[in-house]
XYZ file of C-alpha atoms in Angstrom:
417
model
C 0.000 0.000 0.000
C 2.963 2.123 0.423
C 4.572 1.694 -2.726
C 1.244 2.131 -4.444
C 0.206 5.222 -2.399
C 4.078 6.765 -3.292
C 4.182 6.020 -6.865
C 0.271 7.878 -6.756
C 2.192 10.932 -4.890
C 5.399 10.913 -7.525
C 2.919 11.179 -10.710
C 0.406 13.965 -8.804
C 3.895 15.728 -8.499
C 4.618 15.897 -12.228
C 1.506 16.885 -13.275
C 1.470 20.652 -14.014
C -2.353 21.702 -13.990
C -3.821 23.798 -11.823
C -7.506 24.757 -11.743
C -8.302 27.984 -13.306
C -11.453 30.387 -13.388
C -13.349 30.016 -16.776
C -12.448 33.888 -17.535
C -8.534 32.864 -17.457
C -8.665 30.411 -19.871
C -7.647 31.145 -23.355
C -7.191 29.596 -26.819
C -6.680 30.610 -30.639
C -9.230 29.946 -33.009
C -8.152 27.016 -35.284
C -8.817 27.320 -38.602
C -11.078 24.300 -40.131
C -9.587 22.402 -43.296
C -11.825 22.044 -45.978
C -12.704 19.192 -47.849
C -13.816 20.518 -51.422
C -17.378 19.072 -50.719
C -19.676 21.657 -49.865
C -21.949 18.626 -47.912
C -19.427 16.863 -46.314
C -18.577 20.545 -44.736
C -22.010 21.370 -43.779
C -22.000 18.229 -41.639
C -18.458 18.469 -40.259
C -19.807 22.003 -39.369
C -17.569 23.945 -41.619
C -14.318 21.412 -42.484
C -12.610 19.037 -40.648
C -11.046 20.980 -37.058
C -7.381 20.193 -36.598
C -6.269 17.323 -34.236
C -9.699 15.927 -34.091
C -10.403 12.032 -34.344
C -13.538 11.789 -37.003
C -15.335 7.852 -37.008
C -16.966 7.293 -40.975
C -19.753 4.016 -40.443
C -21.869 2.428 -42.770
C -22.675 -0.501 -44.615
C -20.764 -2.564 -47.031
C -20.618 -1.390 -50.592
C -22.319 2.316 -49.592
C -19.522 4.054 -50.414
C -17.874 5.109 -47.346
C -14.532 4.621 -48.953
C -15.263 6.407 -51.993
C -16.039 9.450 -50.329
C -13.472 9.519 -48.235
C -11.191 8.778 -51.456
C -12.996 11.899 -52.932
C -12.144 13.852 -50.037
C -8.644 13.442 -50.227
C -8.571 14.078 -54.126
C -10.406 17.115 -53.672
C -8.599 18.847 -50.047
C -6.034 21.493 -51.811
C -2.509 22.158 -50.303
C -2.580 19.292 -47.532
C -0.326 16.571 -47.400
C -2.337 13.155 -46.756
C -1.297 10.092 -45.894
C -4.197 7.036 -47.033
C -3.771 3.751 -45.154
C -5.948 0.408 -46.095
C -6.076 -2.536 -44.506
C -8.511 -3.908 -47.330
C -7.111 -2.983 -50.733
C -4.119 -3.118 -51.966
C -2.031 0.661 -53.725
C -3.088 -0.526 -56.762
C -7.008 -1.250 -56.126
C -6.555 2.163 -54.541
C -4.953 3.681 -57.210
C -7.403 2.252 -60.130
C -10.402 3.643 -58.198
C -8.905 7.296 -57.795
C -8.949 7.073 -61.417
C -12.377 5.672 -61.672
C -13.227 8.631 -59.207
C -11.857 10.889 -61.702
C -14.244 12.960 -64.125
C -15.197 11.580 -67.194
C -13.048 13.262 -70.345
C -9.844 14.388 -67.871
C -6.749 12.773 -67.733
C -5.486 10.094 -65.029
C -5.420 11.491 -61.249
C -2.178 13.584 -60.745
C -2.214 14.591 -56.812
C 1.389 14.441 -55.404
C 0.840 15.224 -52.154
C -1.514 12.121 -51.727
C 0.305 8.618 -50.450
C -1.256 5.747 -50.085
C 0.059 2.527 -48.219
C -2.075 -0.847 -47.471
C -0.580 -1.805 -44.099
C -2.758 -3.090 -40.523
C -0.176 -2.822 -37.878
C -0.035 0.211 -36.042
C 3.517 0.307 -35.436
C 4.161 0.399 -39.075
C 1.828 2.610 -39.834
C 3.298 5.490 -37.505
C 6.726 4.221 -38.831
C 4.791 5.334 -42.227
C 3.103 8.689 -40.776
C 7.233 10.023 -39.716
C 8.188 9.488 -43.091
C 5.455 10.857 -44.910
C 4.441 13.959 -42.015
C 0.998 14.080 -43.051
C -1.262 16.764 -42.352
C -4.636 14.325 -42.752
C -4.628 10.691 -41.925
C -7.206 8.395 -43.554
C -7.492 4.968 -41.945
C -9.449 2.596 -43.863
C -10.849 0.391 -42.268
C -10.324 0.522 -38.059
C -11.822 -3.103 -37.826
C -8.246 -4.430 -39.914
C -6.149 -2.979 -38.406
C -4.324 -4.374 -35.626
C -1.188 -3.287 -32.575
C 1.340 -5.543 -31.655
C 0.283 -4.406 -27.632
C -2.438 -6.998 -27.941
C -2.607 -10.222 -28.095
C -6.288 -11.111 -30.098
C -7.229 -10.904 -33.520
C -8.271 -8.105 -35.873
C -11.772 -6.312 -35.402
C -12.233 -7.829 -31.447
C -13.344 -5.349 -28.880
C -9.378 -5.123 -27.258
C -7.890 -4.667 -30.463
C -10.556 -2.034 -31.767
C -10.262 0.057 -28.167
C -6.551 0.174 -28.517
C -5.895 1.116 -31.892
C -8.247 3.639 -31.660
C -6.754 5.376 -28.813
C -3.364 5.181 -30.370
C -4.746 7.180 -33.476
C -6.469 9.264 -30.589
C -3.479 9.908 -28.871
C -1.902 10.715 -31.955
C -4.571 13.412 -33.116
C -4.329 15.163 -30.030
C -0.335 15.621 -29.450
C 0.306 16.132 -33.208
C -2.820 18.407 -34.544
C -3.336 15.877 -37.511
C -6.848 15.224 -38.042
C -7.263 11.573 -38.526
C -10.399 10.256 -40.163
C -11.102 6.412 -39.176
C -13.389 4.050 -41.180
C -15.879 1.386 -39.306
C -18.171 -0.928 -40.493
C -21.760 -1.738 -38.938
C -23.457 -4.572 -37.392
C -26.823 -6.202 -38.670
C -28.325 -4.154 -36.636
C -27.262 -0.710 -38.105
C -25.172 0.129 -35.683
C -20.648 0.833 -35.139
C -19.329 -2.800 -34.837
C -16.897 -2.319 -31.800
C -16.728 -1.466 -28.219
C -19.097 1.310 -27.506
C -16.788 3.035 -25.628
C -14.764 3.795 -29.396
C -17.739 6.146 -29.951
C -16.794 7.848 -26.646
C -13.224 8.317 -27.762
C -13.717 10.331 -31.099
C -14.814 13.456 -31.940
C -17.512 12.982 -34.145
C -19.481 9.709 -35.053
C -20.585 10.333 -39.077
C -23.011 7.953 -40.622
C -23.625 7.244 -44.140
C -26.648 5.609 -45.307
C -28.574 4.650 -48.158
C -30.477 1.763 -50.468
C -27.975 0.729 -52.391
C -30.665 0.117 -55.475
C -31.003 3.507 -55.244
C -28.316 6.382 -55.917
C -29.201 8.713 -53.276
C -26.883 8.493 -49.893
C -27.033 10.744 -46.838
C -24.692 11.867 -44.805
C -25.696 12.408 -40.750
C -23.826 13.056 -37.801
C -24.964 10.933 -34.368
C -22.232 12.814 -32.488
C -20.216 16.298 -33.369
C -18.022 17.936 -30.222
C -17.431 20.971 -33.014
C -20.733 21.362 -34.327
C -24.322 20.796 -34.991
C -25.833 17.108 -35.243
C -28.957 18.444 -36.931
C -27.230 19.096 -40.194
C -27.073 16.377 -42.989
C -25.582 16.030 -46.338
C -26.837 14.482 -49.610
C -25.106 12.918 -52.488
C -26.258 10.640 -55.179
C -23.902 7.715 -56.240
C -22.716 7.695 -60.202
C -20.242 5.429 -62.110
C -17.524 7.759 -61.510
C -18.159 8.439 -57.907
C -20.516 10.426 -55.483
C -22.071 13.987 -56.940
C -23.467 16.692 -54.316
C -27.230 16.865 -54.193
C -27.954 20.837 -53.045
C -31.820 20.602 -53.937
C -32.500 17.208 -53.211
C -36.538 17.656 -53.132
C -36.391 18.784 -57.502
C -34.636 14.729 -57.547
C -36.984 13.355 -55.038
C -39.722 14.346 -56.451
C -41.310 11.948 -59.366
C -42.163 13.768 -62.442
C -45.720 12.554 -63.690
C -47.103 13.024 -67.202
C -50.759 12.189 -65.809
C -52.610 12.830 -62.277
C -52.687 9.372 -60.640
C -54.261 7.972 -57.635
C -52.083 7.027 -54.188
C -49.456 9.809 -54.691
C -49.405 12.676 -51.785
C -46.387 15.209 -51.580
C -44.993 15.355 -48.050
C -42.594 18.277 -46.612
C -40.502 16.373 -44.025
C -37.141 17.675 -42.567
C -34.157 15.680 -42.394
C -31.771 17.708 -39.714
C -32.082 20.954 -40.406
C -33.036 20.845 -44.151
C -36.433 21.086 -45.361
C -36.551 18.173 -47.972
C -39.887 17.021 -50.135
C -40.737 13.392 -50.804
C -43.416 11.894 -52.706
C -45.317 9.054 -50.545
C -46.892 6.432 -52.452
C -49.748 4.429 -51.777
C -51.829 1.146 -53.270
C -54.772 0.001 -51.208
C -56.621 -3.307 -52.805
C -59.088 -6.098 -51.678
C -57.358 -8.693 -49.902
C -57.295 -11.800 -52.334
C -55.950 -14.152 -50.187
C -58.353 -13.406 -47.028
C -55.753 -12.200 -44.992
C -55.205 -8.782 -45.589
C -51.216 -6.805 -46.233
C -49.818 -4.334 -45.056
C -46.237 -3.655 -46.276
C -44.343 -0.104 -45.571
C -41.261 0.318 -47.470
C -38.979 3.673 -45.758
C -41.922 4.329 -43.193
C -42.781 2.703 -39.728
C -44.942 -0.624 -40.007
C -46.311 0.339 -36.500
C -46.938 3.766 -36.937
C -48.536 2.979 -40.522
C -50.683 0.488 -38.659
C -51.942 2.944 -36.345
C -52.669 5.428 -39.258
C -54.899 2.984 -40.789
C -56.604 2.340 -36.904
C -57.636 6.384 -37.208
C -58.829 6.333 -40.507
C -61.377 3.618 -39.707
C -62.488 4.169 -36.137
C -62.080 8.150 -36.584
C -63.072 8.594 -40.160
C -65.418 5.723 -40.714
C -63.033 4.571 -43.793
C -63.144 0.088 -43.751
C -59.596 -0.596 -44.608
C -59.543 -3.385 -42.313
C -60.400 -5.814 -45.023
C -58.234 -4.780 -47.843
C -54.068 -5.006 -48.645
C -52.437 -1.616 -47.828
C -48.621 -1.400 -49.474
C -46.933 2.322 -48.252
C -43.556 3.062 -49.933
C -41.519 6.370 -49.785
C -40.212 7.411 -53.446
C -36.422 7.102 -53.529
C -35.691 4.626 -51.173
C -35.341 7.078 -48.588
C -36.056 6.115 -44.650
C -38.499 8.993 -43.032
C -39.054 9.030 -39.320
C -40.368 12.649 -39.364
C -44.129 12.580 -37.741
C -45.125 15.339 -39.921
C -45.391 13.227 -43.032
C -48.718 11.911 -41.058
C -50.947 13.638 -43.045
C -49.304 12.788 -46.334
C -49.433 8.787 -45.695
C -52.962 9.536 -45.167
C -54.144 11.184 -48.155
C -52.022 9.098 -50.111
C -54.285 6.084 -48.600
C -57.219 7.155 -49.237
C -56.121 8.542 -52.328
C -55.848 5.032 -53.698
C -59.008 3.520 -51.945
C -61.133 5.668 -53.533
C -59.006 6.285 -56.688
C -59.039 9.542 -56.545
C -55.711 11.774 -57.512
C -54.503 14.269 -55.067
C -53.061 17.010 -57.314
C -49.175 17.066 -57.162
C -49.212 20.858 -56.609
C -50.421 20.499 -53.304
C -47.876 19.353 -50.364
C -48.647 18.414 -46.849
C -46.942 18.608 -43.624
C -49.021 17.847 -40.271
C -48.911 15.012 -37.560
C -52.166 12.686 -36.958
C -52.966 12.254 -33.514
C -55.159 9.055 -32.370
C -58.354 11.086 -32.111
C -57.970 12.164 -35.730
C -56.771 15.678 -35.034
C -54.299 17.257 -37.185
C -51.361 18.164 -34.702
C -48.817 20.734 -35.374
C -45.756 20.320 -36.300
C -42.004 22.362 -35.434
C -40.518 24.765 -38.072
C -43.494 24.946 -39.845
C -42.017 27.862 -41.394
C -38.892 26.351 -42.767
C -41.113 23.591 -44.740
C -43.438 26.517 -45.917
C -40.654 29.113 -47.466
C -39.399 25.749 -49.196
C -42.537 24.612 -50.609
C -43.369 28.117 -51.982
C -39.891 28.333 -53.509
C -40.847 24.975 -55.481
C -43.573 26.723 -56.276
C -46.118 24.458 -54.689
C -50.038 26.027 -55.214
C -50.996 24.883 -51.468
C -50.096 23.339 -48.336
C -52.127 21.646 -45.849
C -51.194 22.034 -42.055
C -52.492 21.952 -38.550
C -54.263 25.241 -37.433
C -52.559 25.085 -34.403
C -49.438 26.473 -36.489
C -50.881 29.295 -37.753
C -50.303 31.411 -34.634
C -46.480 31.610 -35.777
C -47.107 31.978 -39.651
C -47.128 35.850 -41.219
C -49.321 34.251 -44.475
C -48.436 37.740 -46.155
C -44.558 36.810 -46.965
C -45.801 33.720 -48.756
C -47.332 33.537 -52.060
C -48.394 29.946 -51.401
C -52.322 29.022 -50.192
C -51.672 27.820 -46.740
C -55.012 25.651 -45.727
C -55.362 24.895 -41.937
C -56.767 21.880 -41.061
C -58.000 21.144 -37.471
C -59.109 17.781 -37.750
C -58.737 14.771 -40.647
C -62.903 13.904 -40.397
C -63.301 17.669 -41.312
C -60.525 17.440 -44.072
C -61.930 13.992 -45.903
């Protein structure tokens, strides 16, 4: 107890903090490092901040590498260093190419290295040779330190290798960007406590029989989780999606029956989906009900409303819900939408594509409000949108006068149908 009590006393001794009022502390701003993509910035909060640890997860095949690829193509007047532990430099090499626009000549970036290595003691034998000022590691489950004794991608090996690169962000001021893949269940594969060392925990997400990905951060110590950015996956790599609702959108030649327009936000950004709908008699006696991007539960519920509310029998018939685009919604507001895209199709009538809805459905059939009504409103008029449909609750906060859009208040769904 001795011993352990004066070896306690010898390293309190060295340390040389002291408390200090909040007033007395001071720092420099840092600058942030952009990364040539205008989304991957508005997620990051404005570029990548020096010396931070940054975790990438997704599933296989998404495109998590590309981008990151892209990223270091397209950051000017850094010196990066790329390390895989799944491809070798010349699978690296032939998709920087790929990555490359169409018609332009072979990549030429000389202050990009590559090296496919999974030891961490090489790799920072690498990182003093090269002095990078960005570290890509792709992928963390690969890669391995000789301090441990288990194999690649277990829980020790994952908690130690990242707080090597952690360590190494922090004395250095290199920004190191890490790669991880997910479990079945959608989540980081790894210790938990690996999301508690970064900085920032990005996820990137997507149908992968559809183009569109999206970009979300679950965790950001240097900025705002609410922001998100889209892209849309082509042969020669990812392309920025700034108006993603124009893409989302479906462009039809002929007014058609189970199709409602709903103004959801995903983060911050106002974004417009199409919700489609196809209610038919149940052939085989037992009736479906499928949702493809929307909650089974909640779209079960919906249908409960309509026919104890409303009076409408869907009980007997086959009700399929899909959101256009492959996209995953889990905003409440598109409520109203799924609605009037149901009974859209039931009674094959066509709800006119100029019209837009955003409003949650409450089990008593009321139309509730919803936040930033505003936000979804100045976006719906700037698409040029004829009218939008949403609770009258929100129309204490609306000035209708800087809007040329119809804005219909709805207090209930009975009254609406």
């Amino acid at each position: 107890m001795k011993a352990e009590s004066g070896k306690r006393r010898t390293e309190s001794e060295k340390l040389q903090s002291v408390p200090k009022r909040i007033d007395e502390v001071t720092y420099s701003e840092t600058k942030r490092i952009a990364t040539g993509c205008g989304e991957f910035d508005r997620v990051l909060g404005g570029g990548i901040v020096p010396g931070s640890l940054l975790l990438l997860g997704g599933e296989p095949g998404i495109g998590k590498s590309t981008l990151l690829l892209q990223t270091a193509l397209a950051v000017k007047d850094k010196r990066l260093l790329y390390v895989s532990g799944e491809e070798s430099e010349q699978q690296i090499k032939m998709r920087a190419d790929r990555l490359v626009e169409r018609g332009k000549r072979k990549v030429e970036r000389e202050e990009l290295y590559v090296v496919s290595e999974t030891v961490t003691q090489r790799i920072f034998e690498h990182i003093d040779a090269v002095k990078p000022e960005l570290l890509i590691v792709d992928s963390i489950q690969t890669i391995t330190t000789e301090d441990v004794d288990s194999p690649a991608g277990s829980v020790s090996q994952i908690r130690q290798c990242t707080t090597e690169f952690q360590h190494y962000a922090k004395t250095t001021g290199v920004p190191v960007l890490l790669i991880g893949h997910i479990t079945k269940d959608g989540t980081l594969a790894g210790p938990k406590v690996m999301e508690h060392i970064v900085d920032a925990v990005l996820q990137f997400e997507g149908d992968r029989h559809y183009g569109f990905r999206i970009l979300r951060a679950l965790k950001n110590r240097f900025g705002s989780t609410a922001e998100i950015g889209i892209f849309e996956m082509l042969g020669n790599g990812l392309r920025e999606v700034p108006n993603p609702s124009e893409l989302l959108l479906s462009q039809r030649d002929e007014n058609l029956s189970g199709a409602a327009v709903a103004a959801t936000l995903e983060g911050a950004r106002p974004m417009f989906i199409e919700v489609q709908s196809l209610v038919s008699s149940a052939v085989y006696g037992t009736p479906q009900r499928n949702a493809n991007g929307f909650d089974m539960r909640r779209l079960n519920m919906l249908l409960a409303v309509l026919e104890k509310r409303c009076g409408f029998k869907l009980g007997a018939k086959d009700v399929f819900l899909n959101i256009a685009g492959g996209l995953r919604v889990n905003d409440p507001a598109i409520d109203l939408a799924v609605a009037c895209a149901v009974l859209s199709s039931n009674v094959d009538m066509p709800v006119s594509p100029r019209y837009c809805f955003a409003a949650e459905l409450g089990l008593n059939g009321e139309v509730r409000p919803v936040s930033r009504v505003e936000q979804r409103i100045a976006e719906a008029d700037r698409l040029g949108f004829e009218r939008m449909f949403i609770s009258k609750y929100n129309a204490r906060s609306i000035d209708k006068k800087r809007y040329k859009i119809e804005i219909g208040l709805q207090g209930t769904f009975c009254m609406m149908c």
